[in-house]
RNA sequence: GCGCCCGUAGCUCAAUUGGAUAGAGCAUCAGACUACGGAUCUGGAGGUUAGAGGUUCGAGUCCUCUCGGGCGCGCCA
């Protein structure tokens, strides 16, 4: 639809150019769907964006474009039926139905690639770093948002044609991992847990595992070596959890290997030193970040009395410098909003080293509140009473009886909010097998779409129609068949589908995967509404219902099968777009829902009407 | 105290990045419906976009201030 309309607009513009209007060769043509029906099917603001180049007032230019479009429309071979000047220079377009039907053609031709854009014509390489949780404990709910949003962002960026790699940075050196090692040792040997050490059941598990598989580590007094093995054990669990969430990384980067074995830390520090950005003070080394977006200088290397070690900040600079060194031109980090204070110093360091402004970008995610039984669940990591992602996944899988339900639920619920809005995750809603649960609603919609086609191809009552060759799902686009699609609901949904590829680009540009989630729910709702209205308002179900078949003994002969096939054609396109959108979120699109879930909860047992009439 | 984010319908949140009359889902009210996949569909009511000023053809969106909430302000990571 947009494709053919853009072509028509481009043609009108070049016609004007040949008449002497100063217009650029291949201008961007912005098209949007007006909110109000009387503003047409599509609207463009080209007259406003090109008015400067043409040295004309927006409305005057718009008038010329409108005239050109209407001239063409009168000749009868344009997708545009009528154009109208509106407001400050908008051009409202009324389209022929064929323009809507073209969406079906495009979707079925592109299939799973509808919404995917070709690689961008640039050398830009993007690296998205996300999760990067310390290997000091299992992933908990606080990590879930960054994990899911980061992963969905990557999918969206790739769909928009960006070259993207992903990395998980493992902070496997430094004080925190050492504390983990000491906590494990304490648990294994019955000693006291160190100050600020880790509690929680998982520490006990690691301690038990250590006794079994690495008793020599416990016997040795090399705390660093012990901590390292414990950290690796934790990371195994983290990777498993990521797998269950459907998240994979191109690379896991070890802070220890990067800095200690590969020497990247010295390299980065030498560059800072050479640039005169390091200052020695109070026995420590400082990065002169003050005035570079930060409000004070920051320690790179601690003084002897604080252990003399490099700080996390120093190694993080090394990591980010290394990202650039490896050829990535644009770095995106996904962090929790509680780290926002850390952004200026990293940015300051990278810009001081000459990397372009804007090459380092941080997506900050607001916090997640877990709601259970209508109450907020508070948790603290140190005390160990946090909710792990594993627990949540398991709880939802069990409650629904559907393996993978937890992953889909967690993913959609994390993606249904903008990144800078805090998020309430109601675990009780996530477990529901009803339409109050957006996850269930979203997936059921896809299952319903599939069930129609299944009915056509498999059901016993349609056997005779199949046998007579009047009923089948069209294999490819057929303009004559599509011409039977004239209901406003059908055309509206095609218009919505048509907006999907553009939406992907916008979602990528604004780092907003949640917009894809909203698209899914909007399409689901539009479909549900259409589906019901077909029966209740238009009295035109896609397939002949029992009532029709009973009333018409010769229903196979009297039914309008071509209209049915037109709708099946329509449906296969809509389903494709819907499935593509779900795939972009990493959420499965089931062909059928499990039916064995309990229909009614025990507490929903019918009660006697309080005022039942007596006799 | 300073910095960052947020404040939109009773609740949870959107808003095509500065565009036309601010929209959905729950909740509520009124109808229709007994099902081509499950309480579904249609419509109503609900708003000075926290408040005040400013920028311009045009502001929920940008700037300043006030109020309220969250987070951060370590030689932790």
Coordinates of C-alpha atoms (C1' of nucleotides) in Angstrom, one line a residue, chain A residues 35-36 90 92 134 176 282 299 302-303 306 312 338-340 366 417-418 420-422 435 444 448 451 454-455 506 510 514 525 529 532 535-536 545 592-593, chain B residues 2-6 12-17 19-26 33-42 57 70-77:
Chain A
X35 CA -6.5 9.2 13.0
X36 CA -9.8 10.4 11.5
X90 CA -1.1 18.0 4.6
X92 CA -5.0 13.6 2.5
X134 CA 27.9 -10.2 38.0
X176 CA 32.6 -9.0 44.5
X282 CA 46.5 10.7 47.4
X299 CA 39.4 6.7 40.6
X302 CA 43.0 2.5 44.2
X303 CA 45.7 3.6 46.6
X306 CA 42.5 0.4 49.6
X312 CA 35.7 -1.6 37.8
X338 CA 20.2 2.8 39.1
X339 CA 23.4 2.9 37.1
X340 CA 22.6 6.2 35.4
X366 CA 13.5 1.7 35.0
X417 CA 6.2 -0.9 28.6
X418 CA 8.4 1.9 27.4
X420 CA 11.7 4.8 30.9
X421 CA 8.5 3.8 32.5
X422 CA 8.6 1.6 35.6
X435 CA -7.8 -12.9 28.0
X444 CA -4.6 -17.2 21.3
X448 CA -7.4 -18.8 16.2
X451 CA -7.5 -22.9 13.4
X454 CA -6.9 -26.0 9.7
X455 CA -10.7 -26.2 9.6
X506 CA 10.9 3.6 13.9
X510 CA 14.1 5.1 18.9
X514 CA 7.9 -2.0 23.1
X525 CA -7.6 -6.6 19.0
X529 CA -13.2 -7.3 16.6
X532 CA -16.9 -11.2 15.9
X535 CA -20.8 -13.0 12.5
X536 CA -22.8 -10.6 14.5
X545 CA -21.8 -22.3 10.0
X592 CA -2.9 -24.2 18.6
X593 CA -3.4 -23.7 22.4
Chain B
rC2 C1' 23.4 18.4 43.5
rG3 C1' 22.3 15.3 39.2
rC4 C1' 19.2 11.8 36.1
rC5 C1' 14.3 9.8 35.0
rC6 C1' 9.1 10.2 35.7
rU12 C1' -1.8 0.1 34.6
rC13 C1' 0.2 2.5 30.4
rA14 C1' 0.4 4.6 24.9
rA15 C1' 0.8 8.7 21.8
rU16 C1' 4.0 7.9 14.5
rU17 C1' 9.7 11.9 18.1
rG19 C1' 1.5 18.0 13.9
rA20 C1' -5.1 17.8 12.7
rU21 C1' -10.5 16.5 17.9
rA22 C1' -4.6 13.2 23.6
rG23 C1' -5.7 7.0 22.8
rA24 C1' -5.8 1.6 24.6
rG25 C1' -6.3 -2.4 28.4
rC26 C1' -8.5 -3.3 33.1
rC33 C1' -24.4 -12.4 21.6
rU34 C1' -24.8 -19.0 23.3
rA35 C1' -20.1 -19.0 19.9
rC36 C1' -15.8 -20.8 12.5
rG37 C1' -11.2 -21.6 20.0
rG38 C1' -12.2 -20.2 26.1
rA39 C1' -16.4 -13.7 29.4
rU40 C1' -16.8 -12.1 23.3
rC41 C1' -18.5 -7.7 20.5
rU42 C1' -20.6 -2.6 20.2
rC57 C1' 1.8 28.7 12.4
rG70 C1' 11.7 6.9 41.9
rC71 C1' 17.0 6.4 41.5
rG72 C1' 22.0 7.9 41.9
rC73 C1' 25.8 10.9 44.3
rG74 C1' 32.1 4.9 47.1
rC75 C1' 39.5 4.4 46.4
rC76 C1' 31.8 -1.1 45.5
rA77 C1' 30.6 -3.5 41.0

